[in-house]
Coordinates of C-alpha atoms in Angstrom, one line a residue:
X168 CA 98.6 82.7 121.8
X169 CA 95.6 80.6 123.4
X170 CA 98.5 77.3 123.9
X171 CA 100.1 80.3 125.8
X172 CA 98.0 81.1 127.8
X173 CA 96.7 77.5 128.8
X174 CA 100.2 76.8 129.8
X175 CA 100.4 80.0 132.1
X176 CA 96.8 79.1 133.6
X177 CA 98.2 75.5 134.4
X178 CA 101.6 76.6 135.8
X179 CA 100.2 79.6 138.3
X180 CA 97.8 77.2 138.9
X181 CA 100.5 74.8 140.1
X182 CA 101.6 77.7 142.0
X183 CA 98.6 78.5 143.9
X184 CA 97.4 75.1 144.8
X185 CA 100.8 73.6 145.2
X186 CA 101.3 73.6 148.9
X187 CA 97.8 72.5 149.6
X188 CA 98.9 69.0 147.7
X189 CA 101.8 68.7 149.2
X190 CA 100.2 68.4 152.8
X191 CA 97.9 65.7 151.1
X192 CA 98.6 62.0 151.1
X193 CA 96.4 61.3 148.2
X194 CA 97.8 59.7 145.4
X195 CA 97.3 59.2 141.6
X196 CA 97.4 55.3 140.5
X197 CA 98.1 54.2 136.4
X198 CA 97.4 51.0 135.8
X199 CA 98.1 49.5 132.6
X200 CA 98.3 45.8 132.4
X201 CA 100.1 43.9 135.2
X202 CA 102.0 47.5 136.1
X203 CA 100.5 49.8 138.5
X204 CA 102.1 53.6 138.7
X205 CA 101.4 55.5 141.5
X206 CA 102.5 59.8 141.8
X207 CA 101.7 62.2 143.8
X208 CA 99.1 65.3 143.1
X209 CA 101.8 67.2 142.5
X210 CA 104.6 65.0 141.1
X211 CA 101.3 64.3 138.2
X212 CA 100.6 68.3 137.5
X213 CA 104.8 68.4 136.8
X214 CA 104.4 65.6 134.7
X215 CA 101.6 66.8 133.0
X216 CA 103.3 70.3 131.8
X217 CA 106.4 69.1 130.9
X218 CA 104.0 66.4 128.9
X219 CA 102.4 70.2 126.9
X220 CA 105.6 71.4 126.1
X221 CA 107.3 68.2 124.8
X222 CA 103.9 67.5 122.7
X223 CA 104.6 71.2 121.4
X224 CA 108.5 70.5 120.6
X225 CA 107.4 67.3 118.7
X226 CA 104.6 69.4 116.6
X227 CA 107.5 72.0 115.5
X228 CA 109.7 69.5 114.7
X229 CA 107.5 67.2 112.9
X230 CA 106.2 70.5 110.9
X231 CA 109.9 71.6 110.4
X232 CA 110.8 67.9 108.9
X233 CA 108.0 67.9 106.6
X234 CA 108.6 71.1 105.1
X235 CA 112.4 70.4 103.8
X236 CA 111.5 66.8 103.0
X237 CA 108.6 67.8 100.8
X238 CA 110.8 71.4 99.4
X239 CA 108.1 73.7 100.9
X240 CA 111.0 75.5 102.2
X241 CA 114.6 75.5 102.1
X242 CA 117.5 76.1 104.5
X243 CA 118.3 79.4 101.8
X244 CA 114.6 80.4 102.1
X245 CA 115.0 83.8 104.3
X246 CA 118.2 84.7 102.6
X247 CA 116.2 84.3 99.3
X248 CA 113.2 86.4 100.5
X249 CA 115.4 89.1 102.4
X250 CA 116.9 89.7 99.1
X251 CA 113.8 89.8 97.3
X252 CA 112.9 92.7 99.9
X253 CA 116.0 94.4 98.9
X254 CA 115.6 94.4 95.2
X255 CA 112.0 95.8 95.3
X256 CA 113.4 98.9 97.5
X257 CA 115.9 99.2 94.9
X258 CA 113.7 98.9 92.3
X259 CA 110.8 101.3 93.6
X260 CA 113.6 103.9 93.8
X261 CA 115.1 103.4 90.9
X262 CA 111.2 104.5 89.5
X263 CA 110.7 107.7 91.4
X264 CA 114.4 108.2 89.8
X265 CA 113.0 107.2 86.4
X266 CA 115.9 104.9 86.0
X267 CA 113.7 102.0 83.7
X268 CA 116.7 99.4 83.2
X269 CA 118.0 99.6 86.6
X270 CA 114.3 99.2 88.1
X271 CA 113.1 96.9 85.5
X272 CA 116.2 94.8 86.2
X273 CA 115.5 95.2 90.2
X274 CA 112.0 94.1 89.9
X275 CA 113.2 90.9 88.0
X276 CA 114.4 90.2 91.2
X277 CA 111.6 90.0 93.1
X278 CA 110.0 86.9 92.4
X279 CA 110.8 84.6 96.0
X280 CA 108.7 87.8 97.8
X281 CA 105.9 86.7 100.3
X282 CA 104.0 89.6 100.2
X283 CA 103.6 93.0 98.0
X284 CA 102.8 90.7 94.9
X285 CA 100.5 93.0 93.6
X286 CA 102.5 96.3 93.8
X287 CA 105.1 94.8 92.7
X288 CA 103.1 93.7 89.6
X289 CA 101.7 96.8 88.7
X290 CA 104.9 99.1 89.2
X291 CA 106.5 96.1 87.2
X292 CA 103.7 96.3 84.3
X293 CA 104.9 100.2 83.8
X294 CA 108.2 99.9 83.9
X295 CA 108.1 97.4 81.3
X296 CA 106.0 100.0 79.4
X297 CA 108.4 102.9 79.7
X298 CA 110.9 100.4 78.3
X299 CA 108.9 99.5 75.0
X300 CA 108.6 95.3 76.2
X301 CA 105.0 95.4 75.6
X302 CA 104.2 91.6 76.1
X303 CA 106.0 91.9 79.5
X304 CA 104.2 94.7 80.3
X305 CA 100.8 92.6 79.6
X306 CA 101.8 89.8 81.5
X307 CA 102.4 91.6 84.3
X308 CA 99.5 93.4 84.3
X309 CA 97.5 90.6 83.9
X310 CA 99.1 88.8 86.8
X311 CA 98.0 92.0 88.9
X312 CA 94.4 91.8 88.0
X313 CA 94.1 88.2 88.8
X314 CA 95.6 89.4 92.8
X315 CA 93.1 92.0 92.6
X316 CA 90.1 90.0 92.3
X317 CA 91.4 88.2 95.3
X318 CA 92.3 91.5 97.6
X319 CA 90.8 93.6 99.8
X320 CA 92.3 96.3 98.5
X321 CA 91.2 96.3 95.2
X322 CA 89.3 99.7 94.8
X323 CA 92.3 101.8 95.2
X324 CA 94.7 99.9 92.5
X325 CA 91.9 99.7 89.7
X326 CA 92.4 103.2 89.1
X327 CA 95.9 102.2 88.6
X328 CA 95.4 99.0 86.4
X329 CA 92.7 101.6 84.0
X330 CA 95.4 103.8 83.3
X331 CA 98.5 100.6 82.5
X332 CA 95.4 99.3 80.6
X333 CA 95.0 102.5 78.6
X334 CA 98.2 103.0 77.8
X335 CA 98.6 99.3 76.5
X336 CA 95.4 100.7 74.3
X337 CA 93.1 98.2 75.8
X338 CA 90.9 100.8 75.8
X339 CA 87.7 98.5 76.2
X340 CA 89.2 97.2 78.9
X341 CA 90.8 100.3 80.6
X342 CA 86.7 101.7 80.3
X343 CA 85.5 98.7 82.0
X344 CA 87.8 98.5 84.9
X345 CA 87.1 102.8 85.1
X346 CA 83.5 102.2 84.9
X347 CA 83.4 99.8 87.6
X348 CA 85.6 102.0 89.8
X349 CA 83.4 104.9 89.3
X350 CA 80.4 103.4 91.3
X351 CA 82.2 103.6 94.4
X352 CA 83.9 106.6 93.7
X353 CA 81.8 108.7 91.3
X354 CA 83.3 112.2 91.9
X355 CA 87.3 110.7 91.7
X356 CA 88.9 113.3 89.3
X357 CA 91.3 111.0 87.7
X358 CA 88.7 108.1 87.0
X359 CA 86.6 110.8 85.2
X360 CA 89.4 112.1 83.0
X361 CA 90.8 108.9 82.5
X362 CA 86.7 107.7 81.4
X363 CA 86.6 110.7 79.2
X364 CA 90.1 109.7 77.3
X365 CA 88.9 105.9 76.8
X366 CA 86.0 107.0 75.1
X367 CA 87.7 109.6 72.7
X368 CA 90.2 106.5 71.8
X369 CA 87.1 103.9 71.3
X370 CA 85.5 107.7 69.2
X371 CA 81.6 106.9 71.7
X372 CA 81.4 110.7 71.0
X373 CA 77.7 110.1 72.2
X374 CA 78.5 109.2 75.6
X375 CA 81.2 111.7 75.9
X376 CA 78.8 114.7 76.5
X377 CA 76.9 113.8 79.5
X378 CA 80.3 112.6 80.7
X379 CA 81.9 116.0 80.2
X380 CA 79.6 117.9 82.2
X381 CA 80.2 115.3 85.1
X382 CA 83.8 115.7 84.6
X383 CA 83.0 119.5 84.6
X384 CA 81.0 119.6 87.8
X385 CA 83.4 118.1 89.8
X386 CA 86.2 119.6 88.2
X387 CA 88.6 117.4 87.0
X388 CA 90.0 119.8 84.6
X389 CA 91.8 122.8 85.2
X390 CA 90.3 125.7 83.0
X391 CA 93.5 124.8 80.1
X392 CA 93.5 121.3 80.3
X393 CA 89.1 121.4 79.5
X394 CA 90.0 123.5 76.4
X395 CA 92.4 120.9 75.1
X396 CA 90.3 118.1 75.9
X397 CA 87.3 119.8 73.8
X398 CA 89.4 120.8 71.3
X399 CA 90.3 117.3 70.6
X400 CA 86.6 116.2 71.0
X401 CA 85.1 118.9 68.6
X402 CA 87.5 118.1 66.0
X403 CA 86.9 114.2 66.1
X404 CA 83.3 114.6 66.1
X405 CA 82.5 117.5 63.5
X406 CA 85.5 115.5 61.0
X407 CA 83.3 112.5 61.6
X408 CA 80.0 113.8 61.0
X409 CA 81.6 115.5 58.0
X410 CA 83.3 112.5 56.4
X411 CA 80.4 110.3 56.8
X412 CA 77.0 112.4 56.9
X413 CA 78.0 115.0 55.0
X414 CA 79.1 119.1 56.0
X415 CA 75.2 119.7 56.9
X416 CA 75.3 117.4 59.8
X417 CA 78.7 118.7 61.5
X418 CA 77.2 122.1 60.8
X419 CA 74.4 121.1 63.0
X420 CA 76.4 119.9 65.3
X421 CA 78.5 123.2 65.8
X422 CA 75.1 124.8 66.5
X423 CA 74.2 122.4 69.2
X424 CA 77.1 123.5 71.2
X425 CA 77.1 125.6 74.4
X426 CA 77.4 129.2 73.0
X427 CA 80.4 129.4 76.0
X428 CA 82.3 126.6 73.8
X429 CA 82.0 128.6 70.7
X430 CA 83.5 132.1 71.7
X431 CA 86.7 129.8 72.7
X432 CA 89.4 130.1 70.5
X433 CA 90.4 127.0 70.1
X434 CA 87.0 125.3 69.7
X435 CA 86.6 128.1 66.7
X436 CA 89.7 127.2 65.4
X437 CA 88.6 123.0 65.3
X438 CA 85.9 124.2 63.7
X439 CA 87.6 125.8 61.3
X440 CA 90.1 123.6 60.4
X441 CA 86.6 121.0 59.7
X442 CA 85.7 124.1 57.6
X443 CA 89.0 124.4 55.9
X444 CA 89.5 120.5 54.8
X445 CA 86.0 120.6 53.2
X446 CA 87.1 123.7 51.1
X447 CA 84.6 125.9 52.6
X448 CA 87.1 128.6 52.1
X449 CA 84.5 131.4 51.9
X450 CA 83.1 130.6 55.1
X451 CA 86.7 130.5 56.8
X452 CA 87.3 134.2 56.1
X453 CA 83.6 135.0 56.8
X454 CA 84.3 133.6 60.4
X455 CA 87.9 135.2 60.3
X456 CA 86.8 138.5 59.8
X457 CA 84.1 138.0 62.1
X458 CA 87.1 137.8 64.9
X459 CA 88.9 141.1 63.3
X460 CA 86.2 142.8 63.7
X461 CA 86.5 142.0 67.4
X462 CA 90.0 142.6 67.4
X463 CA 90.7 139.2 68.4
X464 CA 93.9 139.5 67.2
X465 CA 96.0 136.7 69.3
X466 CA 93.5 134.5 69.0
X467 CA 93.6 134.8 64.9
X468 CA 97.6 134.3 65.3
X469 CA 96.7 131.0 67.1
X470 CA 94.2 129.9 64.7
X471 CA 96.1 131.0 61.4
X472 CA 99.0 129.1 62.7
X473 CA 97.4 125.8 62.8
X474 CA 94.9 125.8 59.9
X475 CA 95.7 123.8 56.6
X476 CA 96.0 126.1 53.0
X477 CA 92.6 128.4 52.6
X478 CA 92.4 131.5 50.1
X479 CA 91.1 134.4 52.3
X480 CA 92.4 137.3 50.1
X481 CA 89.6 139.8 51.3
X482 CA 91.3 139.3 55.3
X483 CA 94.8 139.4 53.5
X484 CA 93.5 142.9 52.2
X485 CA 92.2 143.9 55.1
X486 CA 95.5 143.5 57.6
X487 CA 97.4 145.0 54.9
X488 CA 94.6 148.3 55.5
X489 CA 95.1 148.1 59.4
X490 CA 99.2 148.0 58.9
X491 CA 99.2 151.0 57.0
X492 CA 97.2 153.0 60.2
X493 CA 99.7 151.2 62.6
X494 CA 102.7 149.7 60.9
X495 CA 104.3 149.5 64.2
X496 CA 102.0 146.8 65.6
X497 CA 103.7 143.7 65.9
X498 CA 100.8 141.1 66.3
X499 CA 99.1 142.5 63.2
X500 CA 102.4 142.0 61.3
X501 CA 102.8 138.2 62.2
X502 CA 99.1 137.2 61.8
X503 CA 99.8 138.9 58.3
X504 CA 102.6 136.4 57.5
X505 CA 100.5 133.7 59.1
X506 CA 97.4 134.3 56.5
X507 CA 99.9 134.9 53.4
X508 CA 101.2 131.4 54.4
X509 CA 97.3 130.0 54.0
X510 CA 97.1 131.7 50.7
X511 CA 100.7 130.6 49.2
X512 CA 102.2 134.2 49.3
X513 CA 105.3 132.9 50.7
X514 CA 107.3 136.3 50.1
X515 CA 104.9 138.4 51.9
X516 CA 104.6 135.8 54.4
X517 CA 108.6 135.9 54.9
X518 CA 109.0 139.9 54.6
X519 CA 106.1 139.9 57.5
X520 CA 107.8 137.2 59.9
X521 CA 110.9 137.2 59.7
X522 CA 111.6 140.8 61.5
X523 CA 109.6 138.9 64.2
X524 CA 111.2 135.5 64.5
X525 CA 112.1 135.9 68.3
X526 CA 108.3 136.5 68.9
X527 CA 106.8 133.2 67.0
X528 CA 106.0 130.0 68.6
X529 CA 107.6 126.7 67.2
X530 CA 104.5 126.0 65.0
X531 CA 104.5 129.7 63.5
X532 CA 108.4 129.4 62.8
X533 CA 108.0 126.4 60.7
X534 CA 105.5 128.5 58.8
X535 CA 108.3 131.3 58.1
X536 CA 110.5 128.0 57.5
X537 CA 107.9 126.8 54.7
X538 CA 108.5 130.5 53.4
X539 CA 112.3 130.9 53.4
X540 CA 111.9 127.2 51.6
X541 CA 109.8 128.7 48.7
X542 CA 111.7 131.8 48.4
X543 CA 114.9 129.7 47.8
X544 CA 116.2 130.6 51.2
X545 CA 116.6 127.1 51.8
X546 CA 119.5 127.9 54.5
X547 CA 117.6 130.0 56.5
X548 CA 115.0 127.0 56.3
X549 CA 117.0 124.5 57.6
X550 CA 118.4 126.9 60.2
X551 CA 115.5 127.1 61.5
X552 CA 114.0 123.5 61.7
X553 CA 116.9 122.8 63.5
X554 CA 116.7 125.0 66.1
X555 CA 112.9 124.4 66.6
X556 CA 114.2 121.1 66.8
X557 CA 116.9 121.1 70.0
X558 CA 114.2 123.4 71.8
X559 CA 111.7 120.0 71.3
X560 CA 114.4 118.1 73.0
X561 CA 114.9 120.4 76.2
X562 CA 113.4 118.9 79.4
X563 CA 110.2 120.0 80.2
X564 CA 111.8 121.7 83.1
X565 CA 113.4 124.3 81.0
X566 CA 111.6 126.9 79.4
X567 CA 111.5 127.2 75.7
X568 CA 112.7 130.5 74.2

C-alpha cells in the first residue's frame, strides 16, 4: 500500500509540474567514466518511474523463483489449499449431521489448510472421540493446545479443550485448563458445571461444596439437573466416609447438610441406599415410615425402586393396613410390590405389580421381572427385559412408554 502510494505521488506529480519543465532548458548530466549522459527534467522523472516499477517486477519475480526452487510453494499449491477448504466444510457438516466416519474422513483432509488450524483441531479431537480412536483424539487435542498458547483467541476455546479433556478423563488436566478459564470468566455456567464434574471424577469432595453454592448463585443448573448432581455427590461422599471412617462419620455428615437438601427425595434416597449397604436395616424403615407418615407416597415409589435388599416388615405391614381402607389406590399398590421386592417376597411383590405394569418405570419393571423370575415365571421375565430393553434403544427424541 505505501509503494502505492509513492508511485501515485510521483506520477501526479509528474503531472502537475510537467509543463513547467518542459518550457525549461535545464538539463540533467550522468557522468560515469569517459561517458557523459545528458536528459531532460522530464525525460529523467519518466525514467525514474518506469525505473520503480521494473525494480518492483524484478522483486516479484525474484521472490516467485525462490519459492519453487527452494519447494516453499508449488505450481499445485492453491488447488491443494482450495481443496483443503472444501473438505473442512464437508467435514464441519458432516458433525452438526453427526455423521463421525464421513467427518472424521473429511477432516483428514484438511491438512495443506493456511488458516482454521485450531478449529479444525479441536472439532477433529471429538470426532475422533465419538469414533472410539482415543490416541488420535489425544493427538489432536494436543496439537490444539499448543495453537492455543500462541492465539489471541484463546479464552473462548479453553472451555472447549476442558470439556475434550474431560472426556479423555484427563481430569487433572480438564480442572486446570477450567480453573484458569474461570478467572476471566467467573460466572460462565458451563465452566462451573464442567469444574464441579472434574472434581467428582478426581472425588475433592472438599472443594466441591464451596463450589456448589457458586454454581448455585449463578445458576448453572436447572432445578432437575442440581438434584442429580447432588445426588451423585451425597452418595460419593457419605459411601466414602462410610467405607473408610466408619458409619459415625457419614452420619455426621448427613447432619451437616442444608436442611433444604434433606427433605429432597433423592438426596433421602442416597442416603438411604449408604444406610442400606451398611445393613442399618432398622434405621431404613424408621426413615421410610417417617415419609408414610407424610404421605410421601411417589417419592417412597422412587426410593424403593432403587435401594439394594433391606427387611422393613413393620412398613410391609403397614401398606398392607392402608390397602385394606383404599384397595383401589394404585401408588400404594406398586410401592407395596416395590418393598416386598426389598424383603424377598417375590409373590407378593408380583400379585402387587403386575396389574400395574403399564404404570412402572423401566427400573420398577425389572423389579416385577426379578419377581416373575423367582416365581418360575421365567417367560414373563424375559418378556419383559426385553421390552425394557428396545425402549433403551429408542432415540432420545421419542418418548418412552
Amino acid at each position: 500500500m505505501i509503494r502505492l502510494l509513492i508511485i501515485l505521488v510521483l506520477v501526479f506529480g509528474t503531472a502537475v509540474l510537467a509543463p513547467r519543465f518542459i518550457s525549461e532548458t535545464d538539463f540533467v548530466q550522468f557522468v560515469v567514466g569517459n561517458h557523459t549522459v545528458e536528459l531532460s527534467i522530464i525525460s529523467f522523472i519518466s525514467l525514474s518511474i518506469i525505473l520503480i516499477f521494473a525494480f518492483f517486477a524484478l522483486e516479484w519475480l525474484i521472490r516467485k523463483l525462490y519459492r519453487i526452487f527452494t519447494g516453499t510453494s508449488s505450481w499445485f499449491g492453491g488447488r491443494a489449499s482450495k481443496k483443503a477448504e472444501q473438505a473442512l466444510e464437508q467435514g464441519l457438516i458432516a458433525y452438526l449431521l453427526q455423521d463421525w466416519k464421513q467427518a472424521n474422513n473429511a477432516f483428514n483432509k484438511t491438512e495443506a489448510l493456511t488458516h482454521s488450524q485450531l478449529v479444525r483441531n479441536l472439532y477433529a479431537a471429538n470426532v475422533a472421540l465419538k469414533l472410539g480412536e482415543l490416541a488420535q483424539a489425544q493427538d489432536y487435542l494436543a496439537t490444539s493446545e499448543e495453537q492455543t498458547n500462541h492465539s489471541k483467541q484463546s479464552d473462548p476455546v479453553k472451555l472447549y479443550q476442558a470439556q475434550m479433556q474431560f472426556e479423555l478423563h484427563q481430569y487433572q488436566r480438564a480442572l486446570d485448563t477450567i480453573t484458569d478459564y474461570l478467572e476471566k470468566n467467573k460466572k460462565d455456567p458451563a465452566a462451573l458445571r464442567l469444574k464441579l464434574h472434574c472434581l467428582m471424577a478426581l472425588k475433592e469432595y472438599a472443594s466441591i461444596q464451596p463450589a456448589l453454592k457458586k454454581a448455585e448463585k449463578y445458576n448453572a443448573f436447572t432445578s432437575e439437573e442440581l438434584i442429580n448432581f447432588k445426588q451423585q455427590y451425597y452418595l460419593a461422599m457419605f459411601s466414602k466416609s462410610a467405607n473408610e471412617q466408619g458409619l459415625a462419620a457419614a452420619k455426621q455428615q448427613w447432619q451437616d447438610i442444608p436442611k433444604a437438601d434433606k427433605k429432597e427425595t433423592a438426596l433421602l434416597g442416597a442416603w438411604l441406599m449408604v444406610l442400606a449397604k451398611q445393613h442399618e436395616d432398622q434405621e431404613v424403615e424408621a426413615l421410610m415410615l417417617e415419609q408414610l407418615k407424610h404421605n410421601n407416597i411417589e417419592g417412597l415409589i422412587q426410593i424403593a425402586t432403587d435401594l439394594p435388599k433391606v427387611s422393613t416388615p413393620t412398613l410391609c405391614k403397614e401398606l398392607q393396613k392402608r390397602l385394606q381402607k383404599s384397595p383401589d389406590n394404585r401408588h400404594l399398590m406398586i410401592l407395596l410390590g416395590l418393598v416386598a421386592c426389598l424383603n424377598e417376597d417375590f409373590e407378593l411383590a408380583r400379585k402387587a405389580l403386575q396389574p400395574h405394569q403399564a404404570q412402572l418405570s423401566l427400573a420398577a419393571q425389572h423389579r416385577l421381572a426379578e419377581a416373575l423370575a423367582q416365581t418360575n415365571d421365567l417367560n414373563g421375565a424375559v418378556a419383559i427385559y426385553q421390552q425394557t430393553q428396545a425402549v433403551k434403544s429408542l432415540p432420545s427424541q421419542v418418548p418412552a412408554n
